[in-house]
Every structure is written in C-alpha cells, then in structure tokens.
PDB file of C-alpha atoms in Angstrom:
ATOM      1  CA  MET A  17      17.134  -2.609   9.187  1.00 47.00           C
ATOM      2  CA  GLU A  18      19.520  -1.023   6.699  1.00 52.00           C
ATOM      3  CA  THR A  19      18.885   2.712   6.479  1.00 54.00           C
ATOM      4  CA  LEU A  20      17.211   3.668   3.220  1.00 57.00           C
ATOM      5  CA  THR A  21      19.154   6.932   3.048  1.00 52.00           C
ATOM      6  CA  ASN A  22      22.342   4.910   2.558  1.00 52.00           C
ATOM      7  CA  ASN A  23      21.132   4.341  -0.992  1.00 56.00           C
ATOM      8  CA  LEU A  24      18.624   7.156  -1.594  1.00 56.00           C
ATOM      9  CA  ARG A  25      20.188  10.439  -0.584  1.00 55.00           C
ATOM     10  CA  ASP A  26      17.290  12.841  -1.138  1.00 66.00           C
ATOM     11  CA  LYS A  27      15.262  12.498   2.078  1.00 72.00           C
ATOM     12  CA  ASN A  28      12.493  14.814   0.880  1.00 80.00           C
ATOM     13  CA  LYS A  29      11.858  13.148  -2.477  1.00 87.00           C
ATOM     14  CA  GLN A  30       9.056  10.600  -2.798  1.00 90.00           C
ATOM     15  CA  TYR A  31       9.931   7.310  -4.470  1.00 90.00           C
ATOM     16  CA  TRP A  32       7.738   4.410  -5.548  1.00 93.00           C
ATOM     17  CA  PHE A  33       9.181   1.618  -3.399  1.00 93.00           C
ATOM     18  CA  VAL A  34       8.601  -2.071  -4.039  1.00 92.00           C
ATOM     19  CA  ILE A  35       7.680  -3.611  -0.689  1.00 93.00           C
ATOM     20  CA  GLY A  36       7.967  -7.292   0.118  1.00 90.00           C
ATOM     21  CA  SER A  37       6.212  -9.118   2.937  1.00 88.00           C
ATOM     22  CA  ARG A  38       6.637 -12.311   4.891  1.00 86.00           C
ATOM     23  CA  ASN A  39       2.913 -12.314   5.666  1.00 84.00           C
ATOM     24  CA  HIS A  40       1.266 -14.612   3.128  1.00 82.00           C
ATOM     25  CA  MET A  41      -1.654 -13.097   1.166  1.00 85.00           C
ATOM     26  CA  LYS A  42      -1.716  -9.881   3.229  1.00 91.00           C
ATOM     27  CA  GLU A  43      -0.786  -7.545   0.370  1.00 93.00           C
ATOM     28  CA  LEU A  44      -4.152  -5.749   0.315  1.00 93.00           C
ATOM     29  CA  GLN A  45      -4.109  -5.195   4.078  1.00 93.00           C
ATOM     30  CA  ILE A  46      -0.546  -3.825   3.856  1.00 95.00           C
ATOM     31  CA  ARG A  47      -1.677  -1.510   1.069  1.00 95.00           C
ATOM     32  CA  ASP A  48      -4.599  -0.303   3.213  1.00 94.00           C
ATOM     33  CA  GLU A  49      -2.293   0.250   6.182  1.00 95.00           C
ATOM     34  CA  ALA A  50      -0.014   2.471   4.049  1.00 95.00           C
ATOM     35  CA  ARG A  51      -3.011   4.381   2.679  1.00 95.00           C
ATOM     36  CA  ASN A  52      -4.312   4.995   6.190  1.00 94.00           C
ATOM     37  CA  LYS A  53      -0.996   6.668   6.958  1.00 93.00           C
ATOM     38  CA  GLY A  54      -1.619   9.086   4.083  1.00 93.00           C
ATOM     39  CA  LEU A  55       0.661   7.366   1.558  1.00 95.00           C
ATOM     40  CA  GLU A  56      -0.134   6.328  -1.994  1.00 94.00           C
ATOM     41  CA  ALA A  57      -0.104   2.547  -2.296  1.00 95.00           C
ATOM     42  CA  PHE A  58      -1.017   0.087  -5.018  1.00 93.00           C
ATOM     43  CA  VAL A  59      -1.412  -3.670  -5.496  1.00 92.00           C
ATOM     44  CA  PRO A  60      -2.256  -5.138  -8.931  1.00 88.00           C
ATOM     45  CA  VAL A  61      -5.281  -7.412  -8.533  1.00 86.00           C
ATOM     46  CA  ILE A  62      -7.130 -10.055 -10.517  1.00 82.00           C
ATOM     47  CA  TYR A  63     -10.484 -11.750 -10.133  1.00 81.00           C
ATOM     48  CA  ALA A  64     -10.671 -15.169  -8.515  1.00 80.00           C
ATOM     49  CA  TYR A  65     -13.829 -17.216  -8.919  1.00 77.00           C
ATOM     50  CA  LYS A  66     -15.098 -19.632  -6.305  1.00 73.00           C
ATOM     51  CA  VAL A  67     -18.139 -21.899  -6.228  1.00 73.00           C
ATOM     52  CA  ILE A  68     -19.720 -21.764  -2.772  1.00 68.00           C
ATOM     53  CA  ARG A  69     -22.840 -23.862  -2.150  1.00 67.00           C
ATOM     54  CA  GLY A  70     -23.587 -23.999  -5.861  1.00 70.00           C
ATOM     55  CA  GLN A  71     -23.197 -20.241  -6.394  1.00 70.00           C
ATOM     56  CA  LYS A  72     -20.324 -18.771  -8.373  1.00 72.00           C
ATOM     57  CA  GLN A  73     -18.774 -15.862  -6.497  1.00 74.00           C
ATOM     58  CA  ARG A  74     -15.789 -13.680  -7.313  1.00 76.00           C
ATOM     59  CA  LYS A  75     -13.304 -11.616  -5.365  1.00 78.00           C
ATOM     60  CA  LEU A  76     -10.196  -9.600  -6.062  1.00 81.00           C
ATOM     61  CA  ILE A  77      -6.856 -11.081  -5.035  1.00 85.00           C
ATOM     62  CA  PRO A  78      -3.262  -9.876  -5.582  1.00 87.00           C
ATOM     63  CA  ALA A  79      -2.026 -10.600  -9.100  1.00 83.00           C
ATOM     64  CA  ILE A  80       1.465 -11.325  -7.774  1.00 82.00           C
ATOM     65  CA  ASN A  81       2.262 -12.493  -4.264  1.00 84.00           C
ATOM     66  CA  GLY A  82       4.603 -10.569  -2.015  1.00 85.00           C
ATOM     67  CA  PHE A  83       4.571  -7.202  -3.814  1.00 88.00           C
ATOM     68  CA  VAL A  84       3.119  -3.876  -2.630  1.00 94.00           C
ATOM     69  CA  PHE A  85       4.006  -0.561  -4.291  1.00 94.00           C
ATOM     70  CA  VAL A  86       4.196   2.430  -1.940  1.00 96.00           C
ATOM     71  CA  LYS A  87       5.038   6.051  -2.769  1.00 95.00           C
ATOM     72  CA  ALA A  88       6.903   7.665   0.129  1.00 94.00           C
ATOM     73  CA  THR A  89       9.970   9.554   1.224  1.00 92.00           C
ATOM     74  CA  THR A  90      12.755   7.520   2.794  1.00 91.00           C
ATOM     75  CA  THR A  91      11.726   8.781   6.233  1.00 91.00           C
ATOM     76  CA  GLU A  92       8.067   7.863   5.676  1.00 93.00           C
ATOM     77  CA  MET A  93       9.040   4.423   4.413  1.00 93.00           C
ATOM     78  CA  GLU A  94      11.313   3.698   7.382  1.00 92.00           C
ATOM     79  CA  GLU A  95       8.501   4.725   9.759  1.00 93.00           C
ATOM     80  CA  LEU A  96       6.000   2.513   7.922  1.00 95.00           C
ATOM     81  CA  ILE A  97       8.314  -0.502   8.159  1.00 93.00           C
ATOM     82  CA  LEU A  98       9.066   0.032  11.858  1.00 94.00           C
ATOM     83  CA  LYS A  99       5.445   0.600  12.917  1.00 93.00           C
ATOM     84  CA  SER A 100       3.665  -1.839  10.607  1.00 94.00           C
ATOM     85  CA  LYS A 101       1.808  -4.738  12.195  1.00 93.00           C
ATOM     86  CA  PHE A 102       3.101  -6.824   9.294  1.00 94.00           C
ATOM     87  CA  THR A 103       6.637  -7.995   8.548  1.00 92.00           C
ATOM     88  CA  ILE A 104       7.549  -5.861   5.533  1.00 93.00           C
ATOM     89  CA  TYR A 105      10.785  -4.729   3.907  1.00 91.00           C
ATOM     90  CA  PRO A 106      11.907  -2.751   0.817  1.00 90.00           C
ATOM     91  CA  LYS A 107      13.027  -5.018  -2.000  1.00 87.00           C
ATOM     92  CA  LYS A 108      16.472  -4.520  -3.502  1.00 82.00           C
ATOM     93  CA  SER A 109      17.295  -4.116  -7.168  1.00 69.00           C
ATOM     94  CA  SER A 110      18.537  -7.063  -9.177  1.00 60.00           C
ATOM     95  CA  PHE A 111      19.463  -4.834 -12.092  1.00 50.00           C
ATOM     96  CA  SER A 112      22.660  -3.342 -10.721  1.00 47.00           C
ATOM     97  CA  GLY A 113      25.903  -4.655  -9.308  1.00 44.00           C
ATOM     98  CA  ARG A 114      25.295  -2.583  -6.174  1.00 48.00           C
ATOM     99  CA  GLU A 115      22.589  -3.562  -3.735  1.00 53.00           C
ATOM    100  CA  GLU A 116      20.327  -0.579  -4.290  1.00 71.00           C
ATOM    101  CA  PHE A 117      16.745  -0.440  -3.106  1.00 81.00           C
ATOM    102  CA  LEU A 118      14.321  -1.019  -5.938  1.00 85.00           C
ATOM    103  CA  THR A 119      12.279   2.048  -6.920  1.00 88.00           C
ATOM    104  CA  ILE A 120      10.004   2.699  -9.892  1.00 89.00           C
ATOM    105  CA  ALA A 121       9.967   5.935 -11.896  1.00 87.00           C
ATOM    106  CA  ASN A 122       6.881   8.077 -11.187  1.00 88.00           C
ATOM    107  CA  ARG A 123       5.979   8.223 -14.875  1.00 85.00           C
ATOM    108  CA  ASP A 124       6.005   4.440 -15.304  1.00 86.00           C
ATOM    109  CA  MET A 125       4.174   3.679 -12.069  1.00 89.00           C
ATOM    110  CA  GLU A 126       1.448   6.293 -12.467  1.00 85.00           C
ATOM    111  CA  ASN A 127       0.827   5.344 -16.109  1.00 84.00           C
ATOM    112  CA  PHE A 128       0.547   1.672 -15.118  1.00 85.00           C
ATOM    113  CA  ILE A 129      -1.895   2.394 -12.268  1.00 85.00           C
ATOM    114  CA  ALA A 130      -4.061   4.705 -14.387  1.00 79.00           C
ATOM    115  CA  VAL A 131      -4.539   2.091 -17.109  1.00 79.00           C
ATOM    116  CA  ILE A 132      -5.136  -0.829 -14.719  1.00 78.00           C
ATOM    117  CA  GLU A 133      -7.685   1.056 -12.603  1.00 74.00           C
ATOM    118  CA  LYS A 134      -9.723   1.960 -15.697  1.00 65.00           C
ATOM    119  CA  SER A 135     -10.406  -1.706 -16.398  1.00 64.00           C
ATOM    120  CA  GLN A 136     -10.841  -4.228 -13.583  1.00 58.00           C
ATOM    121  CA  GLU A 137     -11.863  -6.955 -16.042  1.00 61.00           C
ATOM    122  CA  ASN A 138     -10.059  -8.569 -18.977  1.00 69.00           C
ATOM    123  CA  ILE A 139      -6.543  -7.960 -17.659  1.00 77.00           C
ATOM    124  CA  THR A 140      -3.787 -10.512 -18.161  1.00 78.00           C
ATOM    125  CA  TYR A 141      -0.493 -10.214 -16.277  1.00 78.00           C
ATOM    126  CA  PHE A 142       2.822 -11.434 -17.665  1.00 78.00           C
ATOM    127  CA  LYS A 143       6.422 -11.633 -16.569  1.00 77.00           C
ATOM    128  CA  PRO A 144       8.664  -9.174 -18.470  1.00 74.00           C
ATOM    129  CA  ASP A 145      10.322 -11.954 -20.484  1.00 75.00           C
ATOM    130  CA  GLU A 146       6.982 -13.358 -21.666  1.00 75.00           C
ATOM    131  CA  ILE A 147       6.201 -10.388 -23.929  1.00 72.00           C
ATOM    132  CA  PRO A 148       9.108  -8.738 -25.805  1.00 70.00           C
ATOM    133  CA  LEU A 149       8.794  -4.950 -25.500  1.00 68.00           C
ATOM    134  CA  ASN A 150      11.258  -2.576 -27.120  1.00 62.00           C
ATOM    135  CA  PRO A 151      11.957   0.958 -25.819  1.00 52.00           C
ATOM    136  CA  GLY A 152      10.785   2.490 -29.102  1.00 52.00           C
ATOM    137  CA  ASP A 153       7.409   0.739 -29.028  1.00 57.00           C
ATOM    138  CA  ARG A 154       5.718   3.139 -26.609  1.00 61.00           C
ATOM    139  CA  ILE A 155       2.925   5.322 -27.982  1.00 59.00           C
ATOM    140  CA  ARG A 156       0.591   7.892 -26.446  1.00 63.00           C
ATOM    141  CA  ILE A 157      -3.127   7.242 -26.784  1.00 58.00           C
ATOM    142  CA  GLN A 158      -5.390  10.120 -27.790  1.00 54.00           C
ATOM    143  CA  GLY A 159      -9.102  10.017 -27.008  1.00 53.00           C
ATOM    144  CA  GLY A 160     -11.238   7.317 -25.463  1.00 56.00           C
ATOM    145  CA  LEU A 161     -11.077   5.630 -22.100  1.00 57.00           C
ATOM    146  CA  TYR A 162      -7.263   5.665 -21.924  1.00 60.00           C
ATOM    147  CA  ASP A 163      -6.744   9.203 -23.196  1.00 62.00           C
ATOM    148  CA  GLY A 164      -3.248  10.509 -22.498  1.00 62.00           C
ATOM    149  CA  ARG A 165      -1.872   7.177 -21.341  1.00 65.00           C
ATOM    150  CA  GLU A 166       1.212   5.534 -22.788  1.00 69.00           C
ATOM    151  CA  GLY A 167       1.484   1.921 -23.841  1.00 73.00           C
ATOM    152  CA  ILE A 168       1.575  -0.432 -26.775  1.00 71.00           C
ATOM    153  CA  ILE A 169      -1.435  -1.604 -28.755  1.00 66.00           C
ATOM    154  CA  MET A 170      -0.703  -5.120 -29.940  1.00 67.00           C
ATOM    155  CA  ARG A 171      -2.279  -8.480 -30.660  1.00 70.00           C
ATOM    156  CA  ILE A 172      -1.315 -11.221 -28.200  1.00 70.00           C
ATOM    157  CA  LYS A 173      -1.138 -14.869 -29.198  1.00 68.00           C
ATOM    158  CA  SER A 174      -4.312 -16.825 -28.372  1.00 64.00           C
ATOM    159  CA  LYS A 175      -6.203 -13.578 -27.611  1.00 67.00           C
ATOM    160  CA  ARG A 176      -9.023 -12.467 -29.909  1.00 65.00           C
ATOM    161  CA  ASN A 177      -8.953  -8.678 -29.531  1.00 66.00           C
ATOM    162  CA  LYS A 178      -6.096  -6.230 -29.490  1.00 70.00           C
ATOM    163  CA  HIS A 179      -4.625  -5.279 -26.115  1.00 72.00           C
ATOM    164  CA  LEU A 180      -3.185  -2.174 -24.551  1.00 72.00           C
ATOM    165  CA  VAL A 181       0.084  -3.287 -22.969  1.00 75.00           C
ATOM    166  CA  VAL A 182       1.679  -1.337 -20.093  1.00 78.00           C
ATOM    167  CA  GLN A 183       4.539  -2.293 -17.822  1.00 77.00           C
ATOM    168  CA  ILE A 184       6.417  -1.708 -14.613  1.00 78.00           C
ATOM    169  CA  PRO A 185       9.878  -2.089 -16.162  1.00 76.00           C
ATOM    170  CA  GLY A 186      11.599  -5.300 -15.165  1.00 75.00           C
ATOM    171  CA  LEU A 187       8.788  -6.447 -12.869  1.00 78.00           C
ATOM    172  CA  LEU A 188       5.374  -6.809 -14.413  1.00 79.00           C
ATOM    173  CA  VAL A 189       3.549  -6.442 -17.729  1.00 79.00           C
ATOM    174  CA  ALA A 190      -0.227  -6.019 -17.936  1.00 79.00           C
ATOM    175  CA  ALA A 191      -2.286  -6.488 -21.085  1.00 78.00           C
ATOM    176  CA  VAL A 192      -5.752  -4.884 -21.015  1.00 76.00           C
ATOM    177  CA  GLU A 193      -8.187  -6.191 -23.612  1.00 73.00           C
ATOM    178  CA  LEU A 194      -9.552  -3.485 -25.880  1.00 64.00           C
ATOM    179  CA  LYS A 195     -13.036  -3.904 -27.264  1.00 56.00           C
ATOM    180  CA  PRO A 196     -13.134  -2.819 -30.907  1.00 47.00           C
ATOM    181  CA  GLU A 197     -15.164   0.303 -30.141  1.00 39.00           C
ATOM    182  CA  LEU A 198     -12.619   1.448 -27.556  1.00 37.00           C
ATOM    183  CA  VAL A 199      -9.732   1.489 -29.999  1.00 39.00           C
ATOM    184  CA  THR A 200     -11.195   4.412 -31.913  1.00 35.00           C
ATOM    185  CA  ILE A 201     -11.387   7.988 -30.601  1.00 31.00           C
ATOM    186  CA  ASN A 202     -14.459   8.659 -28.517  1.00 30.00           C
ATOM    187  CA  ASP A 203     -16.106  12.082 -28.036  1.00 36.00           C
ATOM    188  CA  ASN A 204     -16.494  11.936 -24.266  1.00 35.00           C
ATOM    189  CA  GLY A 205     -14.299   8.993 -23.250  1.00 31.00           C
ATOM    190  CA  LYS A 206     -16.676   7.960 -20.453  1.00 30.00           C
ATOM    191  CA  MET A 207     -17.402   4.399 -19.405  1.00 28.00           C
ATOM    192  CA  THR A 208     -21.122   3.823 -18.987  1.00 30.00           C
ATOM    193  CA  ASN A 209     -21.288   0.191 -17.871  1.00 33.00           C
ATOM    194  CA  ASP A 210     -20.489   0.706 -14.197  1.00 36.00           C
ATOM    195  CA  LYS A 211     -22.533  -1.823 -12.167  1.00 38.00           C
ATOM    196  CA  ARG A 212     -20.738  -1.449  -8.859  1.00 42.00           C
ATOM    197  CA  GLY A 213     -23.605   0.199  -7.026  1.00 39.00           C
ATOM    198  CA  LYS A 214     -26.036  -2.681  -7.576  1.00 42.00           C
ATOM    199  CA  ARG A 215     -26.605  -5.232  -4.835  1.00 43.00           C
ATOM    200  CA  GLU A 216     -27.698  -8.769  -5.461  1.00 47.00           C
ATOM    201  CA  ASP A 217     -30.430 -10.511  -3.496  1.00 54.00           C
ATOM    202  CA  ILE A 218     -28.609 -12.548  -0.881  1.00 64.00           C
ATOM    203  CA  ARG A 219     -29.878 -16.124  -0.497  1.00 71.00           C
ATOM    204  CA  GLU A 220     -27.641 -18.337   1.609  1.00 83.00           C
ATOM    205  CA  ARG A 221     -28.165 -21.570   3.505  1.00 87.00           C
ATOM    206  CA  PRO A 222     -27.090 -21.763   7.166  1.00 90.00           C
ATOM    207  CA  SER A 223     -23.367 -22.288   7.572  1.00 91.00           C
ATOM    208  CA  LYS A 224     -21.896 -25.787   7.551  1.00 89.00           C
ATOM    209  CA  ASP A 225     -18.657 -24.478   9.058  1.00 92.00           C
ATOM    210  CA  LEU A 226     -19.753 -21.864  11.570  1.00 93.00           C
ATOM    211  CA  ASP A 227     -16.336 -21.116  13.029  1.00 94.00           C
ATOM    212  CA  LYS A 228     -14.794 -20.527   9.601  1.00 92.00           C
ATOM    213  CA  ASP A 229     -17.667 -18.328   8.390  1.00 94.00           C
ATOM    214  CA  ARG A 230     -17.772 -16.393  11.665  1.00 95.00           C
ATOM    215  CA  LYS A 231     -14.056 -15.636  11.425  1.00 95.00           C
ATOM    216  CA  MET A 232     -14.414 -14.581   7.771  1.00 94.00           C
ATOM    217  CA  VAL A 233     -17.283 -12.212   8.632  1.00 95.00           C
ATOM    218  CA  PHE A 234     -15.325 -10.715  11.529  1.00 96.00           C
ATOM    219  CA  ASP A 235     -12.174 -10.192   9.428  1.00 94.00           C
ATOM    220  CA  ILE A 236     -13.975  -8.524   6.502  1.00 94.00           C
ATOM    221  CA  ALA A 237     -16.138  -6.326   8.745  1.00 95.00           C
ATOM    222  CA  HIS A 238     -13.129  -5.270  10.815  1.00 94.00           C
ATOM    223  CA  ARG A 239     -11.195  -4.431   7.666  1.00 92.00           C
ATOM    224  CA  LEU A 240     -14.039  -2.360   6.189  1.00 94.00           C
ATOM    225  CA  LEU A 241     -14.638  -0.476   9.435  1.00 94.00           C
ATOM    226  CA  PHE A 242     -11.076   0.207  10.561  1.00 92.00           C
ATOM    227  CA  GLU A 243      -8.616  -0.472   7.736  1.00 90.00           C
ATOM    228  CA  PHE A 244     -10.246   0.493   4.431  1.00 89.00           C
ATOM    229  CA  PRO A 245      -9.683   4.245   3.787  1.00 86.00           C
ATOM    230  CA  ASP A 246     -12.900   6.176   3.065  1.00 85.00           C
ATOM    231  CA  LYS A 247     -11.639   7.749  -0.154  1.00 83.00           C
ATOM    232  CA  TYR A 248     -11.180   4.297  -1.706  1.00 82.00           C
ATOM    233  CA  LYS A 249     -14.725   3.129  -0.971  1.00 79.00           C
ATOM    234  CA  ASN A 250     -15.830   3.723  -4.559  1.00 73.00           C
ATOM    235  CA  GLU A 251     -13.527   0.998  -5.884  1.00 75.00           C
ATOM    236  CA  GLU A 252     -14.683  -2.369  -7.215  1.00 73.00           C
ATOM    237  CA  GLU A 253     -12.794  -4.133  -4.427  1.00 82.00           C
ATOM    238  CA  TYR A 254     -14.937  -2.416  -1.780  1.00 85.00           C
ATOM    239  CA  TYR A 255     -18.196  -3.577  -3.360  1.00 83.00           C
ATOM    240  CA  LEU A 256     -16.932  -7.123  -3.694  1.00 82.00           C
ATOM    241  CA  LEU A 257     -16.044  -7.158   0.011  1.00 89.00           C
ATOM    242  CA  ILE A 258     -19.504  -5.813   0.848  1.00 91.00           C
ATOM    243  CA  ASN A 259     -21.104  -8.608  -1.182  1.00 87.00           C
ATOM    244  CA  GLN A 260     -18.893 -11.242   0.453  1.00 89.00           C
ATOM    245  CA  LEU A 261     -19.775  -9.841   3.876  1.00 93.00           C
ATOM    246  CA  GLN A 262     -23.514  -9.905   3.136  1.00 92.00           C
ATOM    247  CA  ARG A 263     -23.294 -13.552   2.120  1.00 91.00           C
ATOM    248  CA  GLY A 264     -21.267 -14.525   5.161  1.00 93.00           C
ATOM    249  CA  LEU A 265     -23.618 -12.682   7.509  1.00 95.00           C
ATOM    250  CA  ALA A 266     -26.617 -14.436   5.943  1.00 93.00           C
ATOM    251  CA  ARG A 267     -24.992 -17.805   6.715  1.00 93.00           C
ATOM    252  CA  ILE A 268     -24.288 -17.152  10.410  1.00 95.00           C
ATOM    253  CA  GLN A 269     -26.916 -14.754  11.721  1.00 92.00           C
ATOM    254  CA  THR A 270     -29.468 -17.434  12.691  1.00 92.00           C
ATOM    255  CA  PHE A 271     -27.010 -19.192  15.023  1.00 94.00           C
ATOM    256  CA  LYS A 272     -26.517 -18.710  18.777  1.00 93.00           C
ATOM    257  CA  GLY A 273     -23.693 -19.907  20.973  1.00 91.00           C
ATOM    258  CA  TYR A 274     -24.409 -21.927  24.119  1.00 89.00           C
ATOM    259  CA  VAL A 275     -20.945 -21.410  25.576  1.00 92.00           C
ATOM    260  CA  PRO A 276     -20.275 -17.793  26.705  1.00 93.00           C
ATOM    261  CA  SER A 277     -17.136 -17.402  24.601  1.00 94.00           C
ATOM    262  CA  THR A 278     -18.765 -18.851  21.473  1.00 95.00           C
ATOM    263  CA  GLU A 279     -21.808 -16.598  21.849  1.00 95.00           C
ATOM    264  CA  ALA A 280     -19.607 -13.529  22.385  1.00 95.00           C
ATOM    265  CA  GLU A 281     -17.509 -14.293  19.278  1.00 96.00           C
ATOM    266  CA  LEU A 282     -20.625 -14.818  17.173  1.00 96.00           C
ATOM    267  CA  ALA A 283     -22.435 -11.735  18.483  1.00 96.00           C
ATOM    268  CA  LEU A 284     -19.341  -9.577  17.918  1.00 96.00           C
ATOM    269  CA  ALA A 285     -18.951 -10.752  14.300  1.00 97.00           C
ATOM    270  CA  ILE A 286     -22.630 -10.124  13.533  1.00 97.00           C
ATOM    271  CA  PHE A 287     -22.539  -6.715  15.236  1.00 96.00           C
ATOM    272  CA  LEU A 288     -19.470  -5.596  13.250  1.00 97.00           C
ATOM    273  CA  ALA A 289     -20.948  -6.893   9.988  1.00 96.00           C
ATOM    274  CA  GLN A 290     -24.180  -4.978  10.517  1.00 96.00           C
ATOM    275  CA  LYS A 291     -22.187  -1.838  11.343  1.00 95.00           C
ATOM    276  CA  ALA A 292     -20.103  -2.205   8.181  1.00 95.00           C
ATOM    277  CA  LEU A 293     -23.246  -2.720   6.097  1.00 94.00           C
ATOM    278  CA  GLY A 294     -25.042   0.250   7.678  1.00 93.00           C
ATOM    279  CA  GLU A 295     -27.810  -1.903   9.179  1.00 93.00           C
ATOM    280  CA  ASP A 296     -29.705  -1.374  12.434  1.00 93.00           C
ATOM    281  CA  THR A 297     -27.663  -2.863  15.299  1.00 94.00           C
ATOM    282  CA  THR A 298     -30.044  -2.181  18.202  1.00 94.00           C
ATOM    283  CA  LEU A 299     -30.914  -5.823  18.899  1.00 95.00           C
ATOM    284  CA  THR A 300     -27.430  -7.104  18.147  1.00 95.00           C
ATOM    285  CA  GLN A 301     -25.938  -4.495  20.491  1.00 94.00           C
ATOM    286  CA  LYS A 302     -28.097  -5.821  23.346  1.00 95.00           C
ATOM    287  CA  ARG A 303     -27.142  -9.386  22.472  1.00 95.00           C
ATOM    288  CA  LEU A 304     -23.450  -8.472  22.419  1.00 95.00           C
ATOM    289  CA  ASP A 305     -23.633  -6.580  25.726  1.00 95.00           C
ATOM    290  CA  LYS A 306     -25.273  -9.592  27.367  1.00 95.00           C
ATOM    291  CA  ALA A 307     -22.684 -11.969  25.906  1.00 94.00           C
ATOM    292  CA  ILE A 308     -19.782  -9.810  27.080  1.00 95.00           C
ATOM    293  CA  SER A 309     -21.218  -9.552  30.610  1.00 94.00           C
ATOM    294  CA  ARG A 310     -21.032 -13.357  30.904  1.00 93.00           C
ATOM    295  CA  LEU A 311     -17.295 -13.416  30.178  1.00 94.00           C
ATOM    296  CA  LYS A 312     -14.701 -13.308  32.942  1.00 92.00           C
ATOM    297  CA  ASN A 313     -12.907 -10.005  33.474  1.00 91.00           C
ATOM    298  CA  THR A 314      -9.612 -11.717  32.650  1.00 91.00           C
ATOM    299  CA  SER A 315     -10.910 -12.871  29.248  1.00 93.00           C
ATOM    300  CA  LYS A 316      -8.905 -11.600  26.261  1.00 93.00           C
ATOM    301  CA  LEU A 317     -12.072 -11.824  24.175  1.00 94.00           C
ATOM    302  CA  LYS A 318     -13.859  -9.485  26.572  1.00 93.00           C
ATOM    303  CA  SER A 319     -11.022  -6.948  26.364  1.00 94.00           C
ATOM    304  CA  GLN A 320     -10.980  -7.184  22.557  1.00 92.00           C
ATOM    305  CA  ALA A 321     -14.752  -6.721  22.264  1.00 92.00           C
ATOM    306  CA  LEU A 322     -14.801  -3.723  24.617  1.00 93.00           C
ATOM    307  CA  GLU A 323     -11.885  -2.122  22.770  1.00 93.00           C
ATOM    308  CA  ILE A 324     -13.638  -2.529  19.411  1.00 91.00           C
ATOM    309  CA  MET A 325     -16.917  -1.126  20.729  1.00 88.00           C
ATOM    310  CA  ILE A 326     -15.087   1.959  22.018  1.00 90.00           C
ATOM    311  CA  LYS A 327     -13.621   2.548  18.537  1.00 88.00           C
ATOM    312  CA  ILE A 328     -17.069   2.343  16.951  1.00 85.00           C
TER     313      ILE A 328
END
C-alpha cells in the first residue's frame, strides 16, 4: 500500500478520508469497525422498503455504494487499512493533476453530518452536477432544528416543499425537505416526534427459507453484540436492526434441527438474538450446550460457537 504520508505530511493532523471497499454492501460494517477503534466514521444512508410476507418493512442502507468517511490521522488510517477484516483503501482525488489522497475539509464534513443526522426521513441525494451550487450561495441558518448549520434553502424541481441543501464538495449533495413550520425560527429548536423507542407487536409466520432467515438472524445479532458501538445505540439504524432481528427470530424460533450441525447453527442464532434483545436465554443456553456437545471436536462450527460464548 502506498504510504499516506507521501501525500499528507502532517502525521498528527486528523483528516476526513474517503474510504473505498471491494466488499459489496459492507459500508455500515466498515463504519462500525472504524468506530470501534475510536475513530469518527460516517456513511450517508437512505431508507429501503421491502414487502415480506405481506408486511411492509424498512431498513437503512448506504445511499452510495463503496464510500465510507473516516476521520483519522495518517498513522491511524494506515493501521485501520492493514488490520481491517475488509478490503479497504483510501480513494484518490480526481480534482488535481497529482494523485493525492482525497480528503474532505472538517467544516464541510461536520456540517453535512450534522444536517443529515437531524433528519433520517425525507432526504434526497444527488450527484454534484445534478444541482448547480455556487460558492456564494451558502447561508447560515439561525434558530430551529438546523440552528447554526450552513446550507442553501431552495426549491427543487418536482418537490413540493423547500429543501435545505448541503454538500460534500465534488462528491455528494443532500437535500433535506423542510416542513413549512421548520423554516421559521423556533424558540427551543427541539424535535418532538421521535418514535424510535416504540416497539411494534411482532407477528410472523414460520420461515419458508429457514437457512436464509437463520443466517440473517445470526449476522444481525452478531453485529449488534460485537460490532455496533454502544454510544451509537440511540440512532435510528439501531432500532431498525432490533426490529428486523425480532421479526427474524419470530420466524425461526419454533424450528429444531435433526442433524447435529443444523441444530447447533439454529440454537446459536437464536441464543445470540435473545442476547442482543435482552431476553432470558436460560433455556436456549441449555439447548445450545447440548447441540455443541454433539459436534465433533474437529468441527469448525463447534470452535466458532465456543469462541462466541466466551466473548459473551
């Protein structure tokens, strides 16, 4: 790997790097990995809606594939790249004749993140050439939900309400819909419609694709338990994962495996899901112990299960 200090001389300064990945749709996991190493990391996300067994469900997915923004020193970034379980690399700038690594100014990146994180809904992302923005257009907002943030208030074609437009220069433009009452100055600037803490009643039919659902439950539970940093567990993404996990668990928890390996995989997924959801695991623990005892000592599944149980 080319040394980052060849282009960025100040080793002690933190830069917002633009990180690419060859791992398809793993941007959120890469972000979590960076956060778990104590670094600031960000991925713009959008809602995706899916109809599963007649029920409309939603989840957050990366707004653009292959991009993760990480704030780090050159040394921290080189260590992250070398030790990551994913294949990641710093993207290079296309704006200069020299092949410099692409970094984003703190002011631009932090302003963009602050606006996007205030509003998970009603965000539209554009390429820079899709909305013409001039350097002199930037204004500072006073009062309300976006107090102190910089952007452009403008009306976008085919959109009903005005939007607050912010950008990562040269890479991404985000337009956040402004409800009429949010355009005016507000006394307290607080958002009162937060519904994240509410849980829906989970009603699911038994799985029609047990292996797929079991793997999904295992992956989400493992991510919540070992990869999702605690300080980010008040974000909308966390609650959506919890809801998805509850639904998946409801679809698989009535099944049992008649082959030792199948039973062990199923018991492990259910055990992890219950742990992630804070449920009582007494019976599942006994079931998992029994399933593991039936596996051969040379089994990779047995080693994996024992390793995970030690971590918990």
